Coordinates of C-alpha atoms in Angstrom, one line a residue:
M1 CA -25.9 -17.7 -14.6
A2 CA -26.0 -15.6 -11.5
S3 CA -25.2 -11.9 -11.9
P4 CA -21.8 -10.7 -10.7
V5 CA -23.5 -7.8 -9.1
K6 CA -25.6 -8.4 -6.0
L7 CA -28.4 -6.2 -4.8
N8 CA -29.8 -6.2 -1.3
V9 CA -32.1 -3.7 0.3
M10 CA -32.1 -3.1 4.1
D11 CA -33.3 -0.2 6.1
G12 CA -33.9 1.9 3.0
V13 CA -30.4 1.4 1.6
A14 CA -29.7 -0.5 -1.6
R15 CA -26.4 -2.3 -1.1
I16 CA -24.9 -3.0 -4.5
V17 CA -21.8 -5.2 -4.5
I18 CA -19.6 -6.0 -7.5
D19 CA -18.6 -9.6 -7.0
A20 CA -16.3 -10.5 -10.0
P21 CA -13.1 -12.0 -8.6
P22 CA -10.2 -11.5 -8.5
V23 CA -10.3 -7.7 -9.0
N24 CA -14.0 -6.9 -9.9
A25 CA -13.1 -5.9 -13.4
Q26 CA -16.1 -4.4 -15.2
S27 CA -16.9 -6.9 -17.9
L28 CA -20.1 -6.7 -19.9
A29 CA -21.8 -8.9 -17.3
V30 CA -20.8 -6.5 -14.5
R31 CA -22.0 -3.5 -16.4
R32 CA -25.3 -5.1 -17.1
G33 CA -25.6 -6.0 -13.4
L34 CA -24.8 -2.5 -12.3
W35 CA -27.3 -1.1 -14.8
E36 CA -30.1 -3.3 -13.6
A37 CA -29.3 -2.9 -9.9
V38 CA -29.1 1.0 -10.1
R39 CA -32.3 1.1 -12.2
M40 CA -34.2 -1.1 -9.8
A41 CA -33.0 0.7 -6.7
G42 CA -33.8 4.1 -8.2
A43 CA -37.3 3.0 -9.0
D44 CA -38.0 1.3 -5.7
P45 CA -40.0 3.6 -3.4
K46 CA -38.6 1.8 -0.3
V47 CA -35.0 2.7 -1.2
T48 CA -33.8 6.2 -0.1
A49 CA -30.1 5.8 -0.9
L50 CA -27.6 3.5 -2.6
A51 CA -24.2 2.2 -1.6
I52 CA -21.8 0.6 -4.1
L53 CA -19.1 -1.7 -2.8
G54 CA -16.7 -4.3 -4.2
A55 CA -16.5 -7.8 -2.8
G56 CA -13.2 -9.1 -1.6
R57 CA -10.2 -6.9 -1.4
N58 CA -10.9 -4.5 -4.3
F59 CA -13.6 -2.0 -5.3
S60 CA -12.9 -2.4 -9.0
A61 CA -9.7 -2.5 -11.0
G62 CA -11.4 -1.1 -14.0
A63 CA -12.4 -2.5 -17.4
D64 CA -11.9 -6.0 -18.6
I65 CA -9.1 -5.1 -21.0
A66 CA -9.6 -8.2 -23.1
E67 CA -12.9 -6.6 -24.3
F68 CA -11.0 -3.6 -25.8
G69 CA -10.1 -5.7 -28.9
Q70 CA -13.8 -6.3 -29.7
P71 CA -16.6 -4.0 -30.7
G72 CA -18.2 -2.4 -27.6
Q73 CA -21.5 -3.7 -26.3
D74 CA -24.2 -1.9 -24.4
P75 CA -24.4 -0.8 -21.8
W76 CA -21.1 1.0 -22.3
F77 CA -19.2 2.3 -19.2
G78 CA -20.2 5.9 -19.7
A79 CA -23.9 5.0 -19.9
V80 CA -23.7 3.1 -16.7
Y81 CA -21.9 5.9 -14.9
T82 CA -24.3 8.5 -16.2
L83 CA -27.2 6.4 -14.9
I84 CA -25.5 6.3 -11.5
E85 CA -24.8 10.1 -11.5
D86 CA -28.4 10.9 -12.6
C87 CA -29.9 8.7 -9.8
P88 CA -32.3 10.9 -7.8
K89 CA -31.3 9.2 -4.6
P90 CA -27.8 9.7 -2.9
V91 CA -25.2 7.1 -4.1
V92 CA -22.2 6.5 -1.9
A93 CA -19.1 4.5 -3.0
G94 CA -17.1 2.5 -0.5
I95 CA -13.6 2.1 -1.9
A96 CA -11.2 -0.6 -0.7
G97 CA -8.1 -1.8 -2.5
A98 CA -8.0 -0.9 -6.2
A99 CA -10.2 1.8 -7.8
L100 CA -8.4 2.0 -11.1
G101 CA -9.5 3.2 -14.5
G102 CA -13.2 2.4 -14.9
G103 CA -13.2 1.7 -11.2
L104 CA -12.3 5.2 -10.3
E105 CA -14.6 6.6 -13.0
L106 CA -17.4 4.6 -11.4
A107 CA -16.6 6.1 -8.0
M108 CA -16.4 9.6 -9.4
A109 CA -19.9 9.2 -10.8
C110 CA -21.2 8.4 -7.3
H111 CA -22.3 11.3 -5.2
F112 CA -20.1 10.6 -2.2
R113 CA -16.9 8.6 -1.8
L114 CA -15.4 7.0 1.2
A115 CA -12.1 5.1 1.1
A116 CA -10.3 2.6 3.3
P117 CA -6.7 3.4 4.2
D118 CA -5.4 0.8 1.8
A119 CA -7.3 2.2 -1.2
R120 CA -5.3 3.0 -4.4
L121 CA -7.0 5.3 -6.8
G122 CA -5.8 6.1 -10.3
L123 CA -6.4 6.3 -14.1
P124 CA -3.8 4.0 -15.7
E125 CA -5.3 4.1 -19.3
V126 CA -2.3 6.0 -20.7
T127 CA 0.0 3.1 -20.1
L128 CA -2.2 1.1 -22.6
G129 CA -2.1 3.9 -25.1
L130 CA -5.6 5.1 -24.2
V131 CA -7.4 8.0 -22.5
P132 CA -10.1 7.4 -19.9
G133 CA -13.2 6.7 -21.9
A134 CA -16.1 7.2 -19.4
G135 CA -15.7 10.6 -17.8
G136 CA -12.3 10.4 -16.1
T137 CA -11.0 13.5 -17.9
Q138 CA -14.2 15.4 -17.3
R139 CA -15.2 14.6 -13.7
G140 CA -11.6 14.5 -12.5
P141 CA -10.7 18.1 -13.3
R142 CA -14.0 19.3 -11.8
L143 CA -13.2 17.6 -8.5
I144 CA -9.4 18.1 -8.2
G145 CA -8.4 20.8 -10.7
A146 CA -6.3 20.6 -13.8
E147 CA -2.8 20.2 -12.3
A148 CA -3.7 17.2 -10.1
A149 CA -5.9 15.6 -12.8
L150 CA -3.1 15.9 -15.3
R151 CA -0.6 14.4 -12.9
M152 CA -2.9 11.5 -12.1
T153 CA -3.9 10.8 -15.7
L154 CA -0.6 11.4 -17.5
S155 CA 1.5 9.3 -15.0
G156 CA -1.0 6.5 -14.9
Q157 CA 0.2 5.9 -11.3
P158 CA -2.3 5.3 -8.5
M159 CA -2.5 7.6 -5.5
S160 CA -3.1 6.7 -1.9
A161 CA -6.3 7.2 0.0
R162 CA -4.9 10.0 2.1
T163 CA -3.6 11.8 -1.0
A164 CA -7.0 11.4 -2.6
E165 CA -8.7 12.9 0.5
K166 CA -6.4 15.9 0.5
L167 CA -7.1 16.6 -3.2
G168 CA -10.9 16.2 -2.7
L169 CA -11.2 13.1 -4.8
V170 CA -12.7 11.2 -1.8
D171 CA -14.7 12.7 1.0
G172 CA -13.1 10.8 3.8
V173 CA -10.7 7.9 4.7
V174 CA -12.3 5.7 7.3
E175 CA -11.0 3.2 9.7
G176 CA -13.0 0.2 10.8
D177 CA -15.6 -1.6 8.7
L178 CA -15.8 0.2 5.4
A179 CA -19.0 -1.5 4.3
E180 CA -20.9 -0.6 7.5
I181 CA -19.7 3.0 7.5
T182 CA -20.6 3.4 3.8
L183 CA -24.1 2.0 4.5
A184 CA -24.5 4.2 7.5
L185 CA -23.6 7.4 5.5
A186 CA -26.0 6.3 2.7
R187 CA -28.7 5.8 5.3
E188 CA -28.1 9.2 6.9
L189 CA -28.1 11.0 3.5
G190 CA -31.2 9.2 2.4
Q191 CA -33.1 10.2 5.6
G192 CA -31.9 13.8 5.6
E193 CA -33.9 16.7 4.6
A194 CA -31.4 17.8 2.0
A195 CA -31.0 14.5 0.3
A196 CA -30.4 15.9 -3.2
P197 CA -27.5 14.2 -4.8
R198 CA -24.2 16.0 -5.2
R199 CA -23.2 15.3 -8.8
S200 CA -19.5 15.6 -9.9
R201 CA -20.5 17.1 -13.2
D202 CA -21.9 20.1 -11.3
V203 CA -18.9 20.6 -9.1
R204 CA -17.0 23.8 -10.2
D205 CA -14.2 23.9 -7.6
G206 CA -11.5 22.6 -10.1
L207 CA -12.7 24.9 -12.9
S208 CA -12.9 28.1 -10.7
D209 CA -9.6 29.5 -11.9
P210 CA -9.6 29.4 -15.8
R211 CA -6.2 31.1 -16.1
G212 CA -4.6 28.7 -13.7
F213 CA -6.3 25.8 -15.4
E214 CA -4.9 26.8 -18.9
A215 CA -1.5 27.5 -17.3
A216 CA -1.4 23.9 -16.1
I217 CA -2.4 22.7 -19.5
A218 CA 0.3 24.8 -21.2
K219 CA 2.9 23.5 -18.7
A220 CA 1.9 19.9 -19.4
R221 CA 2.2 20.4 -23.2
D222 CA 5.7 22.0 -22.8
A223 CA 6.9 19.1 -20.6
L224 CA 5.6 16.6 -23.0
A225 CA 7.3 18.3 -26.0
A226 CA 10.6 18.3 -24.0
D227 CA 10.5 14.6 -23.5
P228 CA 11.1 12.8 -26.9
E229 CA 10.3 9.4 -25.5
R230 CA 6.9 10.5 -24.3
A231 CA 6.2 12.9 -27.1
R232 CA 6.2 10.1 -29.7
L233 CA 3.3 8.5 -27.9
E234 CA -0.2 9.5 -29.0
A235 CA -2.2 9.0 -25.7
P236 CA -0.5 11.7 -23.5
H237 CA -1.3 14.4 -26.1
R238 CA -4.9 13.3 -26.2
V239 CA -5.1 13.2 -22.4
I240 CA -4.1 16.8 -22.2
D241 CA -6.6 17.8 -24.9
C242 CA -9.4 15.9 -23.1
I243 CA -8.7 17.5 -19.7
E244 CA -8.6 20.9 -21.4
S245 CA -12.0 20.2 -22.9
A246 CA -13.4 19.9 -19.3
L247 CA -12.9 23.7 -19.1
L248 CA -13.8 24.6 -22.6
L249 CA -16.8 22.4 -23.4
P250 CA -20.2 21.7 -21.7
F251 CA -20.1 18.5 -19.7
E252 CA -22.0 16.3 -22.2
T253 CA -20.0 17.6 -25.1
G254 CA -16.8 16.9 -23.2
L255 CA -17.9 13.3 -22.5
A256 CA -18.4 12.8 -26.3
Y257 CA -15.1 14.4 -27.1
E258 CA -13.3 12.1 -24.6
L259 CA -15.1 9.0 -25.9
D260 CA -14.1 9.9 -29.5
A261 CA -10.5 10.1 -28.4
F262 CA -10.7 6.8 -26.6
E263 CA -12.2 5.0 -29.6
E264 CA -9.7 6.5 -32.0
L265 CA -6.8 5.4 -29.8
R266 CA -8.3 2.0 -29.1
E267 CA -8.4 1.3 -32.9
G268 CA -4.9 2.6 -33.4
R269 CA -1.6 0.6 -33.6
Q270 CA 0.0 2.1 -30.5
S271 CA -2.7 1.0 -28.1
A272 CA -3.0 -2.4 -29.8
A273 CA 0.8 -2.9 -29.3
L274 CA 0.7 -1.8 -25.7
R275 CA -2.2 -4.0 -24.9
H276 CA -0.4 -6.9 -26.6
V277 CA 2.6 -6.4 -24.3
F278 CA 0.4 -6.0 -21.3
F279 CA -1.2 -9.5 -21.8
A280 CA 2.1 -11.1 -23.0
E281 CA 4.0 -10.1 -19.9
R282 CA 1.5 -11.8 -17.7
A283 CA 1.3 -14.9 -19.9
V284 CA 5.1 -15.5 -20.1
A285 CA 5.5 -15.4 -16.3
R286 CA 4.0 -18.9 -16.2
P287 CA 5.6 -20.8 -19.1
A288 CA 4.8 -24.5 -19.8
R289 CA 8.2 -25.4 -18.4
L290 CA 7.0 -24.5 -14.9
G291 CA 4.3 -27.2 -15.0
G292 CA 2.2 -26.6 -12.0
E293 CA 5.0 -24.9 -10.1
K294 CA 4.7 -21.2 -9.1
P295 CA 7.8 -19.0 -9.2
G296 CA 9.9 -20.0 -6.2
K297 CA 10.4 -17.6 -3.3
V298 CA 14.0 -16.4 -3.2
A299 CA 15.1 -14.9 0.1
R300 CA 18.8 -15.8 0.0
I301 CA 21.1 -16.4 -2.9
G302 CA 24.7 -17.5 -3.2
V303 CA 26.9 -15.7 -5.6
V304 CA 30.1 -17.6 -6.6
G305 CA 32.7 -15.2 -7.9
G306 CA 33.0 -11.5 -7.0
G307 CA 34.2 -10.1 -10.4
P308 CA 32.1 -7.7 -12.5
L309 CA 29.3 -10.2 -13.1
G310 CA 29.1 -11.4 -9.5
A311 CA 29.3 -8.0 -8.0
S312 CA 26.5 -6.7 -10.2
L313 CA 24.3 -9.6 -9.3
A314 CA 25.1 -9.2 -5.6
A315 CA 24.3 -5.5 -5.8
A316 CA 21.0 -6.1 -7.6
A317 CA 19.9 -8.7 -5.1
A318 CA 20.9 -6.8 -2.0
R319 CA 19.2 -3.6 -3.3
A320 CA 16.0 -5.7 -3.8
G321 CA 16.1 -6.9 -0.2
V322 CA 17.5 -10.4 -0.9
E323 CA 20.2 -11.8 1.4
V324 CA 23.5 -12.6 -0.4
R325 CA 26.2 -15.1 0.4
L326 CA 29.2 -13.9 -1.7
M327 CA 31.8 -16.6 -2.2
E328 CA 35.4 -15.9 -3.1
Q329 CA 38.7 -17.9 -2.9
D330 CA 40.3 -15.9 0.0
A331 CA 39.8 -12.9 2.2
A332 CA 41.5 -10.5 -0.1
H333 CA 39.4 -11.4 -3.1
L334 CA 36.3 -11.2 -0.9
E335 CA 37.1 -7.7 0.3
A336 CA 37.7 -6.6 -3.2
A337 CA 34.4 -8.1 -4.3
K338 CA 32.5 -6.2 -1.6
Q339 CA 34.2 -3.0 -2.6
R340 CA 32.9 -3.5 -6.2
V341 CA 29.4 -4.0 -4.9
D342 CA 29.6 -0.9 -2.7
A343 CA 30.9 1.1 -5.7
L344 CA 28.0 -0.1 -7.8
L345 CA 25.4 0.7 -5.2
T346 CA 26.9 4.1 -4.5
G347 CA 26.9 4.8 -8.3
E348 CA 23.2 3.9 -8.4
A349 CA 22.5 6.3 -5.6
E350 CA 24.4 9.1 -7.3
A351 CA 22.5 8.5 -10.5
G352 CA 19.2 8.8 -8.5
R353 CA 18.1 5.1 -9.1
M354 CA 18.1 4.5 -5.3
R355 CA 18.3 6.6 -2.2
A356 CA 21.7 7.2 -0.6
E357 CA 20.4 6.0 2.8
E358 CA 19.6 2.6 1.2
V359 CA 23.2 1.8 0.3
G360 CA 24.2 0.9 3.9
P361 CA 21.3 -1.5 4.6
A362 CA 21.9 -3.2 1.2
M363 CA 25.6 -3.8 1.9
A364 CA 24.6 -5.2 5.3
R365 CA 22.7 -8.0 3.5
I366 CA 25.9 -9.2 1.9
G367 CA 27.8 -11.9 3.8
G368 CA 31.0 -13.3 2.7
T369 CA 32.2 -16.9 2.5
K370 CA 35.4 -18.6 1.3
K371 CA 35.9 -21.8 -0.5
D372 CA 33.0 -24.3 -0.3
G373 CA 31.3 -23.4 2.9
G374 CA 28.6 -20.8 3.8
L375 CA 26.0 -21.6 1.1
E376 CA 23.6 -23.3 3.5
G377 CA 20.1 -21.9 3.4
C378 CA 20.4 -20.4 -0.1
D379 CA 17.5 -20.8 -2.4
I380 CA 19.7 -20.5 -5.5
V381 CA 23.5 -20.5 -6.0
V382 CA 24.8 -18.7 -9.1
E383 CA 28.2 -19.2 -10.7
T384 CA 29.4 -16.0 -12.3
L385 CA 32.9 -16.6 -13.7
P386 CA 33.5 -15.1 -17.2
D387 CA 32.9 -17.5 -20.1
E388 CA 36.5 -17.2 -21.2
S389 CA 37.9 -18.3 -17.8
G390 CA 38.0 -22.0 -18.7
L391 CA 37.1 -22.8 -15.1
K392 CA 33.4 -23.0 -15.3
A393 CA 32.9 -26.7 -16.0
D394 CA 35.1 -27.8 -13.0
L395 CA 33.6 -25.2 -10.7
L396 CA 30.0 -26.2 -11.6
A397 CA 30.7 -29.9 -11.1
R398 CA 32.2 -29.2 -7.7
L399 CA 29.2 -26.9 -6.7
S400 CA 26.7 -29.5 -7.9
E401 CA 28.2 -32.2 -5.8
L402 CA 28.4 -29.8 -2.8
L403 CA 24.9 -28.6 -3.0
G404 CA 23.3 -31.9 -3.9
A405 CA 19.5 -31.8 -3.9
G406 CA 19.6 -28.5 -1.9
P407 CA 19.8 -25.1 -3.6
V408 CA 19.2 -24.8 -7.3
L409 CA 22.5 -24.3 -9.2
A410 CA 22.7 -21.6 -11.9
T411 CA 25.2 -20.3 -14.3
M412 CA 25.4 -16.9 -15.9
A413 CA 27.2 -18.4 -19.0
R414 CA 26.0 -16.8 -22.2
S415 CA 27.2 -19.7 -24.3
P416 CA 24.4 -21.7 -26.0
D417 CA 26.3 -24.9 -25.2
L418 CA 24.5 -25.5 -21.9
D419 CA 24.5 -29.3 -22.5
Q420 CA 28.3 -29.3 -22.2
L421 CA 28.2 -27.6 -18.8
A422 CA 25.4 -29.9 -17.6
A423 CA 26.9 -33.2 -18.8
P424 CA 29.3 -33.8 -15.8
L425 CA 27.0 -32.5 -13.1
P426 CA 25.8 -35.0 -10.4
H427 CA 22.5 -33.2 -10.3
P428 CA 21.6 -31.8 -13.7
E429 CA 18.0 -31.7 -12.8
R430 CA 18.7 -28.8 -10.5
F431 CA 20.8 -26.8 -13.0
I432 CA 19.6 -23.7 -15.0
A433 CA 21.1 -20.8 -16.8
L434 CA 20.4 -17.1 -16.0
R435 CA 21.0 -14.5 -18.8
F436 CA 20.5 -10.8 -18.0
D437 CA 20.2 -8.4 -20.9
D438 CA 22.6 -6.0 -19.1
A439 CA 24.6 -5.9 -16.0
A440 CA 22.3 -7.4 -13.4
H441 CA 21.8 -4.2 -11.4
R442 CA 20.8 -2.4 -14.6
A443 CA 18.9 -5.1 -16.3
G444 CA 15.2 -5.2 -17.4
L445 CA 15.1 -8.8 -18.5
L446 CA 16.2 -12.2 -17.1
E447 CA 16.1 -15.1 -19.5
V448 CA 15.9 -18.4 -17.7
G449 CA 17.3 -21.3 -19.7
A450 CA 17.4 -25.0 -18.9
L451 CA 17.8 -28.4 -20.6
E452 CA 15.1 -31.0 -20.8
Q453 CA 16.4 -32.8 -17.8
A454 CA 16.0 -29.8 -15.5
G455 CA 13.0 -30.0 -13.2
A456 CA 10.2 -27.6 -13.0
E457 CA 11.3 -26.6 -9.4
A458 CA 14.7 -25.5 -10.7
V459 CA 13.1 -23.4 -13.5
A460 CA 10.7 -21.9 -10.9
A461 CA 13.7 -20.8 -8.8
G462 CA 14.9 -18.8 -11.8
F463 CA 11.5 -17.1 -12.2
G464 CA 11.5 -16.5 -8.5
L465 CA 14.8 -14.7 -8.7
A466 CA 13.4 -12.6 -11.6
K467 CA 10.4 -11.6 -9.5
A468 CA 12.6 -10.9 -6.4
L469 CA 14.8 -8.6 -8.5
G470 CA 11.8 -6.9 -10.1
L471 CA 12.8 -8.1 -13.6
Q472 CA 10.7 -9.5 -16.5
G473 CA 11.4 -13.2 -16.7
I474 CA 11.0 -15.4 -19.7
F475 CA 12.0 -19.0 -20.5
A476 CA 14.4 -19.1 -23.4
E477 CA 17.0 -21.7 -24.4
P478 CA 19.3 -20.5 -25.9
S479 CA 19.1 -16.8 -25.1
V480 CA 17.1 -14.9 -27.7
A481 CA 17.2 -11.2 -26.8
S482 CA 20.8 -10.6 -27.8
L483 CA 20.6 -12.6 -31.0
V484 CA 17.5 -10.9 -32.3
A485 CA 18.8 -7.4 -31.3
G486 CA 22.0 -8.3 -33.0
A487 CA 20.1 -8.9 -36.2
G488 CA 18.9 -5.3 -36.1
R489 CA 22.4 -4.0 -35.6
A490 CA 23.6 -6.2 -38.4
A491 CA 21.0 -4.7 -40.7
A492 CA 22.1 -1.1 -39.7
E493 CA 25.8 -2.0 -40.2
E494 CA 24.9 -3.3 -43.7
Q495 CA 23.1 -0.1 -44.5
V496 CA 26.2 1.9 -43.6
A497 CA 28.5 -0.4 -45.5
R498 CA 26.4 -0.2 -48.6
G499 CA 26.1 3.6 -48.4
E500 CA 22.4 3.4 -47.9
A501 CA 22.6 5.6 -44.7
S502 CA 25.3 7.2 -42.5
E503 CA 25.9 6.3 -38.9
S504 CA 24.4 9.6 -37.8
E505 CA 21.3 9.0 -39.9
V506 CA 20.9 5.5 -38.5
N507 CA 21.1 6.9 -35.0
A508 CA 18.5 9.5 -35.8
A509 CA 16.2 7.0 -37.3
W510 CA 16.5 4.6 -34.4
G511 CA 15.9 7.5 -31.9
S512 CA 12.7 8.6 -33.7
F513 CA 11.5 5.0 -33.5
G514 CA 12.1 4.8 -29.8
L515 CA 15.5 3.0 -29.6
G516 CA 18.9 4.1 -28.3
P517 CA 21.7 4.9 -30.8
C518 CA 23.1 2.0 -32.8
F519 CA 26.5 3.6 -33.3
G520 CA 28.1 4.9 -30.1
G521 CA 29.9 8.2 -30.2
T522 CA 28.1 9.3 -33.2
E523 CA 25.7 12.3 -33.2
A524 CA 22.2 11.9 -34.6
A525 CA 21.5 13.6 -37.9
D526 CA 18.4 15.8 -38.5
L527 CA 16.1 13.6 -40.5
P528 CA 12.5 14.1 -41.8
A529 CA 10.0 11.6 -40.5
W530 CA 9.6 9.7 -43.8
K531 CA 13.4 9.3 -44.1
A532 CA 13.7 8.0 -40.5
T533 CA 11.0 5.5 -41.2
E534 CA 12.7 4.3 -44.3
I535 CA 16.0 3.9 -42.6
V536 CA 14.8 2.0 -39.5
R537 CA 12.6 -0.4 -41.4
P538 CA 15.4 -2.9 -42.4
A539 CA 16.4 -3.3 -38.8
C540 CA 12.7 -4.1 -37.9
L541 CA 12.5 -6.6 -40.7
A542 CA 15.8 -8.2 -39.7
M543 CA 14.7 -8.5 -36.0
A544 CA 11.2 -9.9 -37.0
N545 CA 12.9 -12.5 -39.2
A546 CA 15.4 -13.5 -36.5
G547 CA 12.6 -13.7 -34.0
A548 CA 10.7 -16.0 -36.3
L549 CA 13.7 -18.2 -36.7
M550 CA 14.1 -18.4 -32.9
L551 CA 10.5 -19.4 -32.7
A552 CA 10.9 -22.0 -35.3
Q553 CA 13.9 -23.5 -33.4
G554 CA 11.9 -23.7 -30.2
A555 CA 14.1 -21.3 -28.3
V556 CA 11.0 -19.6 -26.9
E557 CA 7.5 -21.0 -26.2
N558 CA 5.6 -18.5 -28.4
A559 CA 5.7 -15.2 -30.2
A560 CA 4.5 -13.3 -27.1
A561 CA 7.6 -14.4 -25.2
L562 CA 9.9 -13.3 -27.9
D563 CA 8.2 -9.9 -28.1
V564 CA 8.4 -9.5 -24.3
A565 CA 12.1 -10.3 -24.3
L566 CA 12.9 -7.6 -26.8
V567 CA 10.7 -5.0 -25.2
A568 CA 12.0 -5.7 -21.6
S569 CA 15.6 -5.5 -22.8
G570 CA 15.0 -2.2 -24.5
A571 CA 15.8 -3.7 -28.0
F572 CA 12.3 -2.8 -29.4
P573 CA 9.9 0.0 -28.4
R574 CA 7.1 -1.0 -26.1
H575 CA 4.6 1.1 -28.1
E576 CA 5.5 -1.1 -31.2
G577 CA 4.7 -4.3 -29.3
G578 CA 7.9 -6.3 -30.1
P579 CA 9.3 -7.3 -33.5
L580 CA 6.8 -10.2 -34.2
H581 CA 3.8 -8.0 -33.2
W582 CA 5.3 -5.3 -35.5
A583 CA 5.5 -7.7 -38.4
E584 CA 1.9 -8.8 -37.9
A585 CA 0.7 -5.2 -37.7
E586 CA 2.5 -4.4 -40.9
G587 CA 1.1 -7.4 -42.6
L588 CA 2.9 -10.8 -42.7
A589 CA 2.6 -11.0 -46.5
R590 CA 4.1 -7.6 -46.9
V591 CA 7.0 -8.4 -44.5
E592 CA 7.7 -11.7 -46.2
A593 CA 7.8 -10.0 -49.6
E594 CA 10.2 -7.3 -48.4
L595 CA 12.5 -9.9 -46.8
A596 CA 12.5 -12.0 -50.0
A597 CA 13.3 -8.9 -52.1
R598 CA 16.2 -7.9 -49.9
A599 CA 17.5 -11.5 -49.9
E600 CA 17.6 -11.4 -53.7
S601 CA 19.1 -7.9 -53.9
H602 CA 21.5 -8.1 -50.9
G603 CA 22.4 -11.8 -51.1
D604 CA 22.6 -12.2 -47.3
A605 CA 21.3 -15.0 -45.0
L606 CA 20.0 -12.2 -42.8
W607 CA 17.1 -11.6 -45.2
E608 CA 16.1 -15.1 -46.1
P609 CA 12.4 -15.3 -44.9
A610 CA 11.8 -17.6 -42.0
P611 CA 9.5 -20.5 -43.0
Q612 CA 6.7 -19.5 -40.7
F613 CA 6.0 -16.4 -42.8
G614 CA 5.0 -18.4 -45.9
E615 CA 3.0 -20.9 -43.8
L616 CA 1.0 -18.2 -41.9
V617 CA 0.4 -16.1 -45.1
K618 CA -0.9 -19.1 -47.0
N619 CA -3.4 -20.0 -44.2
G620 CA -4.4 -16.4 -43.4
Q621 CA -3.1 -16.8 -39.8
G622 CA -1.1 -14.9 -37.2
W623 CA 1.6 -15.8 -34.7
G624 CA -1.0 -16.8 -32.1
D625 CA -2.1 -19.7 -34.4
L626 CA 1.3 -21.5 -34.3

């Protein structure tokens, strides 16, 4: 098999190109290729300098995260980057597109860095419950100081090439042909009299003010302690420790300290849960129901009904840049609907969730229409009448006849009886359900539901709407998020009714776990950690059991989809991976035993273990084996 790293020597410059589409992730094969290419170029007397580039649109988006669940294999990232930094010949990185995680650590190990204007540079490891593991917390502070390094590493957000240049993370932003300019700089450096490499580990600029460095560390620790949601996560604390070690420890010792933190976190539950969600979110975006279809492009939607549901959907779509055709029965109702939308958008601006100057352009995307006309050119038309109105069936039948084989027709009905609504439709193959976990303009999840007769193109339109609105989409029929979350609330209500905990204690326990209060209007009690864990556990057991039942009934395609739904809707903490992942991390045998014990002692169907628990435990399997 050909190496994903190409080496070509011309005019004294070794051109080393990472060619591992689509994002040049640094798999074991890439690391081996880099190791061999740098070693060969360093030993070749004809080579005076090296240039490292990425093929295609990206330099390198970092590690192959799938490998983090397996024992590491040599050469490890840090060893490769040390080899590059120790090279006796100048090494220049040419950065286009993404240089993230290990990609940025690779670039920082090079002696000079040039970036294209479109480059994005960052260390996102904290979002996966990790710290950078190959020098990011050691070279970064030396190059850009503690404050900027903390901001970059704790946020996990990439910075632009121009910002990186201002900070000193890259030496220049170049227009034109990045590869040619990178090669030209390498050639010039290799031929110069002072060709000694400039190693990041020897840079002292970012460490020159020890008091300022420690002040930035203290400020970061105080900010973390003041944010309960972040403070319960392990990785941000370790990031701060590692960046502080860049000042306190020799470079090699700091690298070892950083790697120890990385390995400890990688083997821990939080990182395993966050990596599970990372992969699950990408997998559920292409469910089997799509067939070969991709999520449809949604540029214009029709919203039928301007009440609270319709106004919220119109506001969400208009804010996201989607054109809206808002249908109401007459001019007065249409004007009232637009006022509702304007009030929602203004409220979002006042709450800081959008800029005030964006409200006007969003409202300009909303056009009104009365009766049956004005829906031409819509990609999807959504009926938004309340379930209790009694008018849904007639309206949907009329809209299905009107739209024909044109736009996809959708309902926001939360009722599981989708077959009753679909039965009289002339075009049931173009009919789907859309269920938001909250008002559409505040939602995080969109569950797309459909009956068997619905075509893949119709389902794809629902996923296209989720993408257009910036929401996590999953396929579920019936809706699962509210049912599973409801099981957790039922467990908490039972605890209170049986005198096992007070409402304030439940709220405190849920808060410490990473959830909002279960009982509104009730203050949280002051609880020790062990008591909080004891109180929240029944809710987790109930949600895991309800999720397993939904999976058994075929409401969702797999356990990953169920976990994503609960995480995206805020009904389960992301760092716990969702209720089914939580159950597997706890041990399915243990969870089944606890459910059975509660079923016997409490006598409630809420606790009767779902059949999959026994099946998986008996066969020594997990949810992924179903």
